[in-house]
């Protein structure tokens, strides 16, 4: 995989460089609520612009239906990128049409343009190879060189991620190079004890990575909504908590395999419960009750790990040489159910080893809860991509850059 440093050494002045970024940021209307992914691509864009490249930044945002939708416009992300670069950034109101062509042709050396949401074109996400190829051909007409730096999208076989690099000289940006280096530390060059904390809503989203980790990790801490399927698999009442009944056989098998492989599988010993899900808009007090994890009332829902579990999980992370965390421990968006996630984040900060926050909601939680990002070894920009890498899958966007 060639890197951006190799590209810079070859010289980029005057060249049109297409940077596939990940500007898929959360929006409240047109207000960006977390700009972490935009900040992550700035080093690559700035290095190219400073070297005299004419930089075309492209990304998806959300899940529009292959047609323009103002709710998913990249205009706010383009404006924020300009602020972070300290320079004007042109914005094209389409992907491969007149506006994009005008924006790109109007670039001088060292200037930057952002084109509109790639998913406004049906060819970006099409499962039809010919349809994706046709869109990739048009994107290729905008540029001379391709730089892949949208790690959060490399697990997608999309036109701008998989097909476009095949049509242009291609290089990995700083972010992708960093992400891949970090993931190798979690798979090929692991320092032990290796502790993995997994949370989030659905156990089905994590089964494949758990399957792999049962052969690699020393300890596996389970929290979030997925914990209740594990507790049910042990025969405990979980009330009206989030539960995937169809996953119980697989979870039972994993519990047995963890014991057989000597992997310490740690589940909550107490949880915060309430009769209904909290209001995340008003953040009205929820008044939860703490109960033992094996004594959840039939009419109550588990919404966070309890105080004893927080202490337990912190102790299991205290001597970790390597930590990977993906998924919150509870409904962290509400202050009454944020303490479990906060406790795990703090335990990573305090851990002596290399700590990785695995993107997605975990990365959002770290920022929302006010932690210093520099206190962690690495905060990934791609939760799904990180998990698929750890599962051992081939990621299309990385494979395309390696050709």
XYZ file of C-alpha atoms in Angstrom:
403
model
C 0.000 0.000 0.000
C 1.593 3.270 -1.109
C 1.246 6.142 1.329
C 0.712 9.846 0.963
C 4.338 10.459 1.931
C 5.389 8.621 -1.227
C 2.974 10.736 -3.254
C 4.332 13.944 -1.743
C 7.887 12.878 -2.480
C 6.904 12.415 -6.140
C 5.470 15.938 -6.244
C 1.823 16.986 -6.425
C 1.991 20.657 -7.389
C -0.709 21.379 -9.955
C -2.156 17.866 -9.778
C -5.835 17.279 -9.066
C -5.928 14.959 -6.048
C -9.202 13.235 -5.150
C -9.373 12.588 -1.392
C -12.044 10.110 -0.360
C -12.665 11.303 3.197
C -15.235 10.358 5.810
C -17.184 13.512 6.624
C -20.185 11.516 7.831
C -20.734 13.667 10.906
C -23.837 13.859 13.105
C -26.030 16.877 12.394
C -28.732 18.677 14.339
C -30.343 20.399 11.385
C -27.309 22.089 9.832
C -25.286 22.150 13.068
C -22.475 19.614 13.416
C -22.616 18.031 16.863
C -19.306 16.128 16.615
C -16.628 17.190 14.122
C -14.162 14.412 14.981
C -14.230 12.824 11.540
C -13.605 16.148 9.816
C -10.653 16.905 12.083
C -9.253 13.444 11.350
C -8.808 14.149 7.622
C -7.302 17.622 8.034
C -3.652 16.426 8.174
C -3.977 14.717 4.790
C -5.814 17.593 3.115
C -3.462 20.210 4.564
C -0.323 18.305 3.527
C -1.583 18.021 -0.048
C -2.691 21.653 -0.242
C 0.567 22.895 1.272
C 2.429 20.922 -1.411
C 0.469 22.696 -4.157
C -2.112 20.038 -5.025
C -5.580 20.960 -6.181
C -7.554 18.952 -3.636
C -11.031 17.532 -4.273
C -12.588 16.163 -1.072
C -15.482 13.707 -1.366
C -17.562 11.814 1.177
C -20.942 10.335 1.971
C -23.223 11.533 4.761
C -26.111 9.497 6.109
C -28.269 7.254 3.960
C -30.015 9.277 1.249
C -31.841 7.211 -1.356
C -29.524 7.815 -4.311
C -30.931 11.283 -4.956
C -30.281 14.802 -3.606
C -31.742 15.446 -0.150
C -30.991 18.753 1.617
C -31.052 16.997 5.007
C -27.886 15.112 4.010
C -25.958 17.911 2.329
C -22.214 18.111 2.958
C -22.348 21.923 2.968
C -21.963 22.184 6.788
C -19.020 19.751 6.687
C -17.373 21.744 3.887
C -17.715 24.946 5.897
C -16.232 23.304 8.989
C -13.333 21.879 6.966
C -12.571 25.392 5.741
C -12.543 26.675 9.331
C -10.148 23.926 10.411
C -7.854 24.543 7.434
C -7.997 28.291 7.890
C -8.729 28.688 4.179
C -11.633 29.091 1.815
C -13.076 25.786 0.603
C -15.176 25.732 -2.544
C -18.363 23.671 -2.426
C -19.933 21.928 -5.413
C -23.665 21.361 -5.255
C -23.448 18.091 -7.171
C -21.054 15.141 -7.453
C -20.101 14.846 -11.128
C -22.214 17.514 -12.784
C -21.667 21.104 -13.868
C -21.144 22.467 -10.372
C -18.458 19.878 -9.546
C -16.691 20.409 -12.858
C -16.735 24.191 -12.346
C -15.487 23.956 -8.764
C -12.616 21.651 -9.734
C -11.605 23.610 -12.834
C -11.574 26.793 -10.764
C -9.037 25.461 -8.247
C -5.589 27.002 -8.170
C -2.575 25.182 -6.737
C -3.032 24.674 -2.991
C -6.793 25.191 -3.013
C -9.516 22.801 -1.819
C -13.025 21.951 -2.994
C -15.643 19.652 -1.488
C -18.168 17.971 -3.784
C -21.681 17.120 -2.651
C -22.701 13.887 -0.912
C -21.593 10.928 -3.048
C -24.700 8.979 -2.083
C -26.851 11.517 -3.924
C -25.859 9.439 -6.959
C -27.305 5.918 -7.108
C -24.062 4.645 -8.653
C -22.124 5.149 -5.422
C -23.766 2.326 -3.472
C -25.161 0.216 -6.314
C -24.713 -3.551 -6.126
C -24.548 -3.557 -9.923
C -20.885 -3.526 -10.932
C -21.543 -1.707 -14.206
C -23.565 1.034 -12.523
C -20.860 1.601 -9.910
C -18.167 1.550 -12.607
C -19.968 4.192 -14.654
C -20.094 6.522 -11.646
C -16.447 5.795 -10.825
C -15.501 6.679 -14.406
C -17.126 10.081 -14.051
C -15.450 10.717 -10.696
C -12.102 9.718 -12.195
C -12.560 12.454 -14.787
C -12.282 15.042 -12.005
C -8.822 14.004 -10.831
C -5.296 12.816 -11.616
C -4.563 10.986 -8.361
C -6.616 9.191 -5.682
C -5.953 9.311 -1.935
C -8.047 7.049 0.272
C -8.527 8.499 3.742
C -12.122 7.632 4.648
C -11.483 4.759 7.032
C -15.102 4.695 8.184
C -16.137 3.589 4.678
C -13.413 1.094 3.707
C -15.617 -1.882 4.571
C -18.085 -0.809 1.842
C -17.788 -1.933 -1.776
C -18.826 1.478 -3.054
C -17.772 3.299 -6.202
C -15.620 5.963 -4.545
C -14.040 3.441 -2.175
C -13.515 0.333 -4.294
C -13.880 1.146 -8.004
C -12.334 4.617 -8.235
C -8.851 3.730 -6.900
C -8.527 1.193 -9.717
C -8.836 4.019 -12.246
C -6.187 6.370 -10.828
C -2.757 6.162 -9.194
C -3.750 5.523 -5.580
C -2.301 6.127 -2.130
C -3.356 5.790 1.502
C -3.822 9.015 3.459
C -2.468 9.614 6.950
C -5.677 8.550 8.689
C -5.966 5.182 6.957
C -2.278 4.477 7.496
C -2.702 5.236 11.199
C -5.883 3.168 11.555
C -4.339 0.125 9.879
C -1.232 0.424 12.046
C -3.394 0.489 15.177
C -5.450 -2.514 14.091
C -2.298 -4.527 13.485
C -1.443 -3.932 17.143
C -4.792 -5.514 18.017
C -4.329 -8.538 15.782
C -0.725 -9.290 14.848
C 1.412 -7.726 17.553
C -0.649 -7.868 20.746
C 0.797 -7.000 24.143
C -0.879 -8.799 27.044
C -3.052 -8.790 29.034
C -5.355 -7.993 26.111
C -8.760 -6.813 27.338
C -11.754 -6.117 25.095
C -14.859 -4.250 26.268
C -17.913 -4.615 24.042
C -21.223 -2.829 24.421
C -23.927 -1.405 22.216
C -27.472 -2.484 21.550
C -27.396 -5.720 19.554
C -25.363 -8.812 20.264
C -25.888 -9.847 16.619
C -23.691 -6.913 15.549
C -20.799 -8.274 17.600
C -21.069 -12.079 17.213
C -18.451 -12.350 14.469
C -15.894 -10.257 16.340
C -16.559 -12.155 19.582
C -15.944 -15.367 17.648
C -12.482 -14.087 16.660
C -11.654 -12.581 20.041
C -12.305 -15.842 21.860
C -9.048 -16.979 20.315
C -7.108 -13.764 20.943
C -8.282 -11.794 23.982
C -7.481 -12.579 27.612
C -10.612 -10.911 28.983
C -13.901 -9.937 27.395
C -16.162 -7.451 29.201
C -19.770 -7.291 28.021
C -22.120 -4.345 28.602
C -24.842 -2.332 26.897
C -28.041 -3.792 25.508
C -26.208 -6.886 24.266
C -25.453 -7.934 27.852
C -29.067 -8.932 28.446
C -28.929 -11.670 25.825
C -25.876 -13.049 27.655
C -27.697 -12.863 30.997
C -30.746 -14.583 29.496
C -28.482 -17.296 28.081
C -27.358 -17.939 31.659
C -30.982 -18.434 32.666
C -31.614 -15.048 34.296
C -34.765 -12.933 34.078
C -34.108 -9.768 32.034
C -37.553 -8.164 32.212
C -38.344 -5.929 29.244
C -34.651 -5.299 28.519
C -33.357 -5.396 24.970
C -33.140 -9.078 24.062
C -32.337 -11.068 20.921
C -33.900 -14.446 21.626
C -32.657 -15.918 18.355
C -29.038 -15.284 19.388
C -29.219 -17.173 22.682
C -27.914 -20.495 21.250
C -24.866 -18.749 19.768
C -24.241 -16.847 22.990
C -24.428 -20.065 25.042
C -21.858 -21.618 22.733
C -19.565 -18.603 23.144
C -19.873 -18.704 26.928
C -18.818 -22.365 26.852
C -15.968 -21.703 24.424
C -14.657 -18.801 26.510
C -14.355 -21.115 29.511
C -12.705 -23.820 27.393
C -10.195 -21.353 25.884
C -9.345 -19.710 29.177
C -10.835 -16.372 28.155
C -12.303 -14.531 31.121
C -15.828 -13.524 30.064
C -17.114 -10.845 32.445
C -20.809 -9.914 32.610
C -22.607 -7.263 34.681
C -23.250 -8.093 38.328
C -25.705 -5.226 38.780
C -27.674 -2.955 36.457
C -29.736 0.232 36.469
C -33.358 -0.431 35.589
C -36.520 1.577 34.951
C -40.040 0.889 33.722
C -39.544 2.834 30.498
C -36.866 4.170 28.186
C -35.690 7.698 29.120
C -36.579 10.825 27.165
C -33.359 11.721 25.354
C -34.652 15.091 24.131
C -35.704 16.664 27.410
C -33.255 14.602 29.544
C -35.957 14.548 32.211
C -34.873 12.720 35.396
C -35.390 8.977 34.966
C -34.998 7.888 38.615
C -33.545 4.441 37.900
C -33.205 1.649 40.449
C -30.098 -0.492 40.925
C -30.695 -4.253 41.079
C -28.563 -7.365 40.892
C -28.053 -8.562 37.324
C -29.797 -11.840 38.152
C -32.784 -10.097 39.770
C -34.173 -7.754 37.092
C -37.926 -7.293 37.711
C -40.194 -8.610 34.959
C -41.621 -5.138 34.257
C -38.275 -3.291 34.232
C -35.679 -2.556 31.544
C -31.920 -2.604 32.047
C -30.375 0.671 30.802
C -26.840 0.818 32.218
C -24.352 -1.223 34.202
C -24.526 -0.638 37.951
C -21.949 0.724 40.425
C -20.520 -2.683 41.376
C -20.091 -3.595 37.726
C -18.318 -0.308 37.082
C -15.818 -1.146 39.821
C -15.462 -4.700 38.516
C -14.817 -3.614 34.932
C -12.340 -0.957 36.064
C -10.420 -3.618 37.986
C -10.353 -5.895 34.923
C -8.881 -3.044 32.862
C -6.387 -1.846 35.465
C -3.452 -4.011 34.340
C -4.258 -4.160 30.621
C -1.353 -3.804 28.201
C -3.773 -3.612 25.259
C -7.428 -2.506 25.329
C -10.041 -2.333 22.601
C -13.412 -0.811 23.461
C -16.397 -0.724 21.126
C -19.911 0.153 22.236
C -21.320 2.109 25.204
C -22.280 0.388 28.443
C -25.700 2.012 28.599
C -27.861 4.834 27.281
C -25.040 7.346 27.760
C -27.008 10.109 25.999
C -29.065 10.487 29.204
C -27.193 11.670 32.325
C -28.888 9.090 34.560
C -27.464 6.261 32.433
C -24.064 7.677 31.488
C -22.027 6.530 34.476
C -21.286 3.035 33.155
C -19.870 4.311 29.887
C -18.017 7.060 31.746
C -16.472 4.501 34.112
C -15.157 2.360 31.249
C -13.766 5.424 29.469
C -12.012 6.512 32.670
C -10.619 3.004 33.141
C -9.079 3.228 29.655
C -7.549 6.575 30.559
C -6.065 5.016 33.708
C -4.915 1.780 32.050
C -1.134 1.479 31.656
C -1.164 0.042 28.140
C -2.221 0.911 24.610
C -5.918 1.855 24.525
C -8.142 1.992 21.460
C -11.653 3.451 21.350
C -13.278 1.634 18.446
C -15.212 4.395 16.728
C -18.968 4.791 16.392
C -20.948 5.470 19.555
C -17.889 4.863 21.749
C -16.002 7.720 20.095
C -19.079 9.932 20.329
C -19.459 9.052 24.008
C -15.850 9.973 24.797
C -16.365 13.424 23.318
C -19.883 13.902 24.713
C -18.762 12.991 28.216
C -15.909 15.492 28.107
C -12.817 13.278 27.989
C -9.541 14.535 26.548
C -9.058 12.619 23.299
C -5.298 12.667 23.825
C -5.750 10.567 26.961
C -6.437 7.512 24.768
C -3.946 5.691 22.584
C -6.221 5.989 19.564
C -9.831 6.909 18.800
C -10.956 5.222 15.609
C -13.132 7.002 13.060
C -14.733 3.780 11.838
C -16.597 1.505 14.235
C -17.939 -0.873 11.590
C -14.667 -0.953 9.673
C -12.681 -1.650 12.848
C -14.950 -4.532 13.814
C -14.812 -6.104 10.369
C -11.012 -5.865 10.361
C -10.892 -7.602 13.749
C -13.270 -10.245 12.387
C -10.616 -11.052 9.807
C -12.642 -9.851 6.832
C -11.110 -8.362 3.693
C -12.120 -4.696 3.547
C -12.800 -3.601 -0.066
C -11.405 -0.103 0.375
C -8.125 -1.367 1.803
C -7.838 -4.102 -0.814
C -8.257 -1.490 -3.560
C -5.420 0.585 -2.116
C -3.132 -2.437 -1.878
C -3.399 -3.350 -5.564
